Short mmCIF file of C-alpha atoms and ligand atoms in Angstrom, two decimals:
data_model
loop_
_atom_site.label_atom_id
_atom_site.label_comp_id
_atom_site.label_asym_id
_atom_site.label_seq_id
_atom_site.Cartn_x
_atom_site.Cartn_y
_atom_site.Cartn_z
CA MET C 1 152.10 101.08 79.27
CA ARG C 2 149.03 102.10 81.50
CA VAL C 3 149.71 105.02 84.13
CA VAL C 4 146.99 107.35 86.21
CA ASP C 5 148.45 110.73 86.90
CA SER C 6 148.01 112.48 90.00
CA HIS C 7 148.80 115.99 91.50
CA THR C 8 149.76 116.04 95.36
CA ALA C 9 149.03 119.69 96.51
CA GLY C 10 150.18 120.45 92.76
CA GLU C 11 153.60 118.06 92.50
CA PRO C 12 152.27 115.71 89.67
CA THR C 13 152.89 111.66 90.01
CA ARG C 14 152.56 108.91 87.31
CA THR C 15 151.67 105.92 88.46
CA ILE C 16 152.34 102.92 86.29
CA VAL C 17 149.86 100.39 87.21
CA ASP C 18 150.32 97.73 83.94
CA GLY C 19 153.37 97.03 81.39
CA GLY C 20 156.48 98.07 83.74
CA PRO C 21 159.84 96.45 83.20
CA ASP C 22 160.22 93.11 84.97
CA LEU C 23 163.00 93.93 87.23
CA GLY C 24 163.43 90.04 88.18
CA THR C 25 163.71 88.75 92.05
CA GLY C 26 165.75 90.43 95.07
CA THR C 27 164.75 92.71 97.74
CA LEU C 28 163.03 95.84 96.56
CA ALA C 29 166.29 97.67 97.21
CA GLU C 30 168.20 95.58 94.86
CA ARG C 31 164.94 95.82 91.98
CA ALA C 32 164.93 99.66 92.66
CA ALA C 33 169.07 99.36 91.98
CA ARG C 34 167.74 97.26 88.67
CA PHE C 35 165.35 100.25 87.25
CA GLU C 36 167.96 102.73 88.00
CA ALA C 37 170.92 101.17 85.69
CA ASP C 38 169.02 99.34 83.44
CA HIS C 39 166.20 101.16 82.51
CA ALA C 40 167.06 105.29 82.37
CA TRP C 41 165.88 105.41 79.08
CA MET C 42 162.08 104.71 80.67
CA ARG C 43 162.12 107.35 83.44
CA ARG C 44 162.93 110.16 80.40
CA ALA C 45 160.43 108.16 78.16
CA LEU C 46 157.63 108.53 81.04
CA LEU C 47 158.77 111.71 82.79
CA THR C 48 159.83 113.91 80.14
CA GLU C 49 158.35 115.54 76.74
CA PRO C 50 156.22 114.31 74.73
CA ARG C 51 154.91 112.63 77.29
CA GLY C 52 155.48 114.22 80.73
CA PHE C 53 157.61 117.29 81.67
CA ASP C 54 160.54 117.34 84.18
CA ALA C 55 158.45 118.16 87.28
CA MET C 56 157.02 115.07 87.41
CA VAL C 57 157.88 111.46 89.76
CA GLY C 58 157.17 108.69 88.38
CA ALA C 59 155.85 105.23 91.27
CA LEU C 60 156.90 102.26 90.01
CA LEU C 61 154.37 99.54 91.95
CA CYS C 62 156.28 96.17 93.02
CA ALA C 63 155.75 93.06 94.89
CA PRO C 64 156.68 94.09 98.48
CA ASP C 65 159.24 91.96 100.40
CA ASP C 66 157.42 92.43 103.39
CA ARG C 67 154.12 90.87 102.67
CA SER C 68 152.44 92.86 105.19
CA CYS C 69 152.91 96.10 103.03
CA ALA C 70 149.76 96.98 99.98
CA THR C 71 152.69 97.42 97.58
CA GLY C 72 156.06 98.16 97.45
CA VAL C 73 157.02 101.36 94.87
CA VAL C 74 160.07 102.87 93.43
CA PHE C 75 159.79 106.48 92.87
CA PHE C 76 162.40 108.15 90.09
CA SER C 77 162.50 111.15 88.73
CA THR C 78 164.09 112.45 85.36
CA ALA C 79 167.63 112.34 87.05
CA GLY C 80 167.50 108.71 88.72
CA ASN C 81 165.26 107.35 91.53
CA LEU C 82 164.20 108.86 95.00
CA GLY C 83 164.47 107.31 98.34
CA MET C 84 161.09 107.95 99.40
CA CYS C 85 158.57 110.88 98.10
CA GLY C 86 155.91 111.90 100.21
CA HIS C 87 153.63 113.99 97.14
CA GLY C 88 154.26 110.37 95.59
CA THR C 89 152.55 108.04 98.59
CA ILE C 90 150.31 110.05 98.56
CA GLY C 91 149.10 110.36 95.37
CA VAL C 92 149.81 106.90 94.99
CA ALA C 93 147.30 106.07 98.10
CA ALA C 94 144.71 108.26 95.87
CA THR C 95 145.49 106.01 93.00
CA LEU C 96 145.22 102.89 94.70
CA ALA C 97 141.74 104.06 96.04
CA PHE C 98 140.32 105.28 92.37
CA LEU C 99 141.82 102.07 91.41
CA GLY C 100 139.59 100.16 93.59
CA ARG C 101 142.80 98.48 95.25
CA ILE C 102 142.78 100.19 98.73
CA ALA C 103 139.79 101.30 100.99
CA PRO C 104 140.14 104.18 103.82
CA GLY C 105 142.22 102.89 106.61
CA ALA C 106 145.73 102.73 107.24
CA HIS C 107 148.23 100.78 104.72
CA ARG C 108 151.85 100.00 104.72
CA ILE C 109 153.93 100.83 101.81
CA GLU C 110 157.37 99.23 101.15
CA THR C 111 159.92 101.95 99.66
CA PRO C 112 163.24 101.04 98.90
CA VAL C 113 164.42 103.15 102.27
CA GLY C 114 161.96 101.59 104.37
CA VAL C 115 158.20 101.17 105.06
CA VAL C 116 156.07 103.93 105.34
CA THR C 117 152.51 104.03 107.00
CA VAL C 118 149.64 105.71 104.84
CA GLU C 119 146.41 106.78 106.89
CA LEU C 120 143.91 106.96 103.64
CA LYS C 121 141.12 109.25 105.37
CA THR C 122 138.90 109.94 102.08
CA ALA C 123 139.39 109.38 98.33
CA SER C 124 141.68 112.45 98.43
CA THR C 125 143.53 113.03 102.09
CA ALA C 126 145.72 110.59 103.50
CA ALA C 127 148.69 111.02 106.12
CA VAL C 128 151.87 109.43 105.58
CA GLU C 129 153.79 108.18 108.75
CA ASN C 130 157.39 108.51 106.94
CA VAL C 131 161.02 106.33 107.63
CA GLU C 132 163.16 108.28 110.73
CA SER C 133 164.29 111.59 109.74
CA TYR C 134 167.11 113.09 111.49
CA ARG C 135 169.40 116.05 110.81
CA LEU C 136 173.01 115.46 110.34
CA HIS C 137 175.00 118.80 110.28
CA ALA C 138 173.61 122.05 111.21
CA GLY C 139 175.07 125.27 110.28
CA VAL C 140 177.10 124.28 107.70
CA THR C 141 178.17 126.83 105.45
CA VAL C 142 179.31 126.83 101.67
CA GLU C 143 180.36 129.54 99.04
CA ALA C 144 178.06 129.49 96.36
CA GLU C 145 179.05 130.99 93.40
CA GLY C 146 176.86 134.53 92.64
CA LEU C 147 175.76 134.01 96.03
CA GLY C 148 178.65 134.25 98.70
CA ALA C 149 178.34 132.15 102.19
CA VAL C 150 175.68 130.23 102.31
CA THR C 151 174.44 128.67 105.29
CA GLY C 152 171.56 125.66 106.44
CA ASP C 153 170.94 121.92 107.71
CA VAL C 154 171.81 118.65 106.32
CA ALA C 155 169.28 116.06 107.04
CA TRP C 156 167.42 113.11 105.61
CA GLY C 157 163.70 113.17 105.32
CA GLY C 158 164.05 109.84 103.04
CA ASN C 159 166.08 112.05 100.85
CA TRP C 160 169.10 114.21 101.27
CA PHE C 161 168.42 117.68 101.87
CA PHE C 162 169.73 121.21 102.70
CA LEU C 163 168.01 123.57 104.02
CA CYS C 164 168.56 127.25 104.33
CA ARG C 165 167.20 129.48 106.20
CA ASP C 166 167.28 132.95 104.12
CA ALA C 167 165.94 132.22 100.42
CA PRO C 168 168.08 134.68 98.02
CA ALA C 169 164.68 136.29 96.38
CA PRO C 170 161.54 136.10 97.79
CA LEU C 171 159.66 133.01 97.62
CA GLU C 172 156.97 134.21 95.51
CA THR C 173 156.26 132.36 92.40
CA ALA C 174 157.63 135.44 89.95
CA HIS C 175 161.27 134.66 91.80
CA ILE C 176 161.45 130.84 90.67
CA PRO C 177 163.67 130.71 88.12
CA ALA C 178 165.62 132.96 90.12
CA LEU C 179 165.42 130.44 93.26
CA THR C 180 166.05 127.71 90.77
CA ASP C 181 169.32 129.24 89.67
CA ALA C 182 170.70 130.01 93.26
CA ALA C 183 169.56 126.23 94.36
CA LEU C 184 171.61 124.87 91.67
CA LYS C 185 174.50 126.86 92.65
CA VAL C 186 174.08 125.82 96.23
CA ARG C 187 174.12 122.14 94.76
CA ALA C 188 177.01 121.83 93.42
CA ALA C 189 178.71 124.55 95.84
CA LEU C 190 177.98 121.47 98.33
CA SER C 191 179.27 118.71 96.41
CA GLY C 192 182.30 121.21 95.51
CA ALA C 193 182.80 121.33 98.86
CA GLY C 194 182.55 117.47 99.11
CA ILE C 195 179.56 118.34 101.75
CA THR C 196 177.31 114.97 101.79
CA GLY C 197 174.74 113.30 103.13
CA ALA C 198 175.97 110.35 105.04
CA ASP C 199 177.85 107.14 103.41
CA GLY C 200 178.47 109.87 101.11
CA ALA C 201 175.03 110.28 99.50
CA GLU C 202 174.52 113.30 97.02
CA ILE C 203 172.21 115.93 99.09
CA ASP C 204 170.43 116.26 95.46
CA HIS C 205 167.21 118.58 97.36
CA ILE C 206 168.10 121.78 98.09
CA GLU C 207 165.25 123.80 100.47
CA PHE C 208 165.27 127.84 101.08
CA PHE C 209 162.41 128.51 103.88
CA GLY C 210 160.97 131.94 104.74
CA PRO C 211 157.80 133.41 106.34
CA PRO C 212 154.31 131.44 105.41
CA VAL C 213 151.67 133.69 103.29
CA SER C 214 149.13 132.38 104.16
CA PRO C 215 148.01 132.65 108.25
CA ALA C 216 147.11 129.69 108.94
CA ALA C 217 150.53 128.08 107.85
CA ASP C 218 154.32 128.05 109.66
CA SER C 219 156.40 128.30 107.23
CA ARG C 220 157.08 128.86 103.26
CA ASN C 221 159.10 126.62 101.19
CA PHE C 222 161.69 126.27 97.70
CA THR C 223 162.34 122.83 97.24
CA LEU C 224 164.76 121.78 94.20
CA CYS C 225 164.31 118.69 93.22
CA PRO C 226 167.03 116.59 91.76
CA GLY C 227 166.21 117.18 88.20
CA GLY C 228 166.32 120.51 88.12
CA ALA C 229 163.02 121.07 88.58
CA TYR C 230 160.99 122.25 91.20
CA ASP C 231 158.41 120.88 93.98
CA ARG C 232 154.69 122.56 93.51
CA SER C 233 153.81 121.06 96.83
CA PRO C 234 155.75 121.60 100.07
CA CYS C 235 157.85 118.50 99.36
CA GLY C 236 156.81 115.65 101.86
CA THR C 237 159.99 114.19 102.17
CA GLY C 238 162.07 118.04 102.75
CA THR C 239 158.74 118.74 105.59
CA SER C 240 159.93 115.09 106.92
CA ALA C 241 163.40 116.83 107.18
CA LYS C 242 162.37 120.31 108.46
CA LEU C 243 160.88 119.12 111.65
CA ALA C 244 163.61 116.67 111.85
CA CYS C 245 165.73 120.37 111.92
CA LEU C 246 163.50 121.82 114.43
CA ALA C 247 163.07 118.69 116.54
CA ALA C 248 167.12 118.93 117.07
CA ASP C 249 166.50 122.78 117.56
CA GLY C 250 164.06 122.13 120.00
CA ALA C 251 161.61 124.65 118.14
CA LEU C 252 158.50 121.91 117.79
CA ALA C 253 157.35 119.68 120.04
CA PRO C 254 156.35 115.88 119.25
CA GLY C 255 153.02 115.94 118.56
CA ALA C 256 153.11 119.74 117.41
CA ALA C 257 151.28 120.28 114.15
CA TRP C 258 153.27 122.53 111.49
CA VAL C 259 151.96 123.52 108.39
CA GLN C 260 154.20 123.94 105.61
CA GLU C 261 153.00 125.97 102.74
CA SER C 262 154.72 125.28 99.22
CA ILE C 263 156.12 128.18 96.78
CA ILE C 264 152.80 127.87 94.88
CA GLY C 265 150.61 128.61 98.44
CA SER C 266 149.72 124.58 99.02
CA THR C 267 150.14 123.04 102.18
CA TYR C 268 150.80 119.88 104.09
CA ARG C 269 150.02 119.66 107.87
CA ALA C 270 152.96 117.69 109.91
CA HIS C 271 153.53 116.52 113.22
CA TYR C 272 156.51 114.02 114.32
CA ARG C 273 156.51 111.46 117.48
CA ALA C 274 160.07 110.49 118.38
CA GLY C 275 161.68 108.02 116.95
CA PRO C 276 163.02 104.89 117.98
CA GLY C 277 166.86 105.61 116.25
CA GLY C 278 167.37 109.07 118.11
CA GLY C 279 165.72 110.85 115.14
CA ILE C 280 161.51 111.48 114.64
CA VAL C 281 158.87 109.93 112.59
CA PRO C 282 157.01 112.85 110.69
CA THR C 283 154.07 112.41 109.52
CA VAL C 284 152.91 114.30 106.58
CA GLU C 285 149.49 115.03 105.66
CA GLY C 286 148.18 116.54 102.21
CA GLN C 287 145.30 116.32 99.30
CA ALA C 288 145.75 113.85 95.92
CA TYR C 289 143.83 114.15 93.29
CA VAL C 290 143.84 111.30 89.94
CA VAL C 291 143.83 113.96 86.94
CA GLY C 292 144.07 111.06 83.97
CA GLU C 293 144.23 107.75 83.12
CA THR C 294 146.64 107.09 80.01
CA VAL C 295 148.17 104.38 77.95
CA LEU C 296 151.12 105.96 76.85
CA HIS C 297 152.72 104.25 72.83
CA PHE C 298 156.73 103.48 72.17
CA ALA C 299 156.58 102.89 68.40
CA PRO C 300 159.76 101.67 67.66
CA ASP C 301 160.58 104.32 64.86
CA ASP C 302 159.47 107.05 66.29
CA PRO C 303 163.08 109.33 67.06
CA TYR C 304 161.98 110.22 70.16
CA ARG C 305 160.88 106.89 71.90
CA THR C 306 162.69 107.89 75.14
CA GLY C 307 161.60 111.46 75.63
CA ILE C 308 162.94 114.67 74.66
CA GLY C 309 164.75 117.03 77.45
CA PRO C 310 167.65 116.47 79.65
CA PRO C 311 169.64 114.79 80.11
CA PHE C 312 169.58 114.10 76.17
CA LEU C 313 170.36 111.25 74.07
CA VAL C 314 170.48 112.40 70.52
CA GLY C 315 169.31 109.62 68.35
CA ASP C 316 168.84 107.10 71.36
CA ALA C 317 165.74 105.32 69.77
CA THR C 318 166.81 102.20 70.73
CA GLY C 319 164.68 101.73 73.75
CA ARG C 320 167.97 102.29 76.06
O1 LIG S 401 157.30 115.12 98.28
O2 LIG S 401 159.10 114.06 98.98
C1 LIG S 401 158.61 114.79 97.55
C2 LIG S 401 159.19 115.01 96.81
C3 LIG S 401 160.59 114.37 96.46
C4 LIG S 401 160.56 115.05 95.20
C5 LIG S 401 159.33 115.65 94.76
N1 LIG S 401 158.80 115.17 96.05
#
């Protein structure tokens, strides 16, 4: 399997450019569901040790249903498919540019949750106009183990987020283990309390916010991703969800710039316009760099053919 690796604001994307699975026919959403159900082993094999690590997000390029799109893409983490992925879309744009498949300009990209538009500005800079984003619930309080009452907003930015204004520890890299632990507890509390996104969807991303370090930024965040790793980037779909909350509070006007800083200090520049469905359409801009081109091998007798790491599947060397 041939992959191109990139990072966007520090967050890795592994794009499968050759040798991916045959997902048959159907809509992109149907093919994505087939990938999630029938190819779980591939997620682990690609994204966990010894070939990857748990912060990696995979991007499977697929034929789009909408032929006006440059490509379809299914994003996935070690835990399952993602709806959309902001850093991943910027990474895919840089990868397609690296491969000579797209030139600077605007390109439509289809994801299982809708079509996004990526404006490739240079080989490494791209702005993604995301799917319509909105706040579902404001000021939801849950009792989280060891943390007490935690209050946040539930919002959609292409994935489901719980956004907490008050971080349980300083937003500094030294506190990443404590922030991760707290975010896992908040996620468990939401699940235990039956608090979900629309249609019962699991809230699988947790964000803590605080003041930025850089004077050029508006806010700093820590984002827990579905597989339990933290986002090195400011999280594109998380920044979209944040903008939806700011817009709903009347705290950010359409077109006004918002600079979101990540826990490692990388930034996205974002703004929004009003969406047709009553939400907002966010645009998130960042930088991605290709860091490697690799051919991955999966020897049939390799006991760790399907990867090491959570979820552990000891002895599962069959490729399924
Ligand atoms: O940038 O949207 C994003 C994202 C989601 C999970 C990891 N990154």
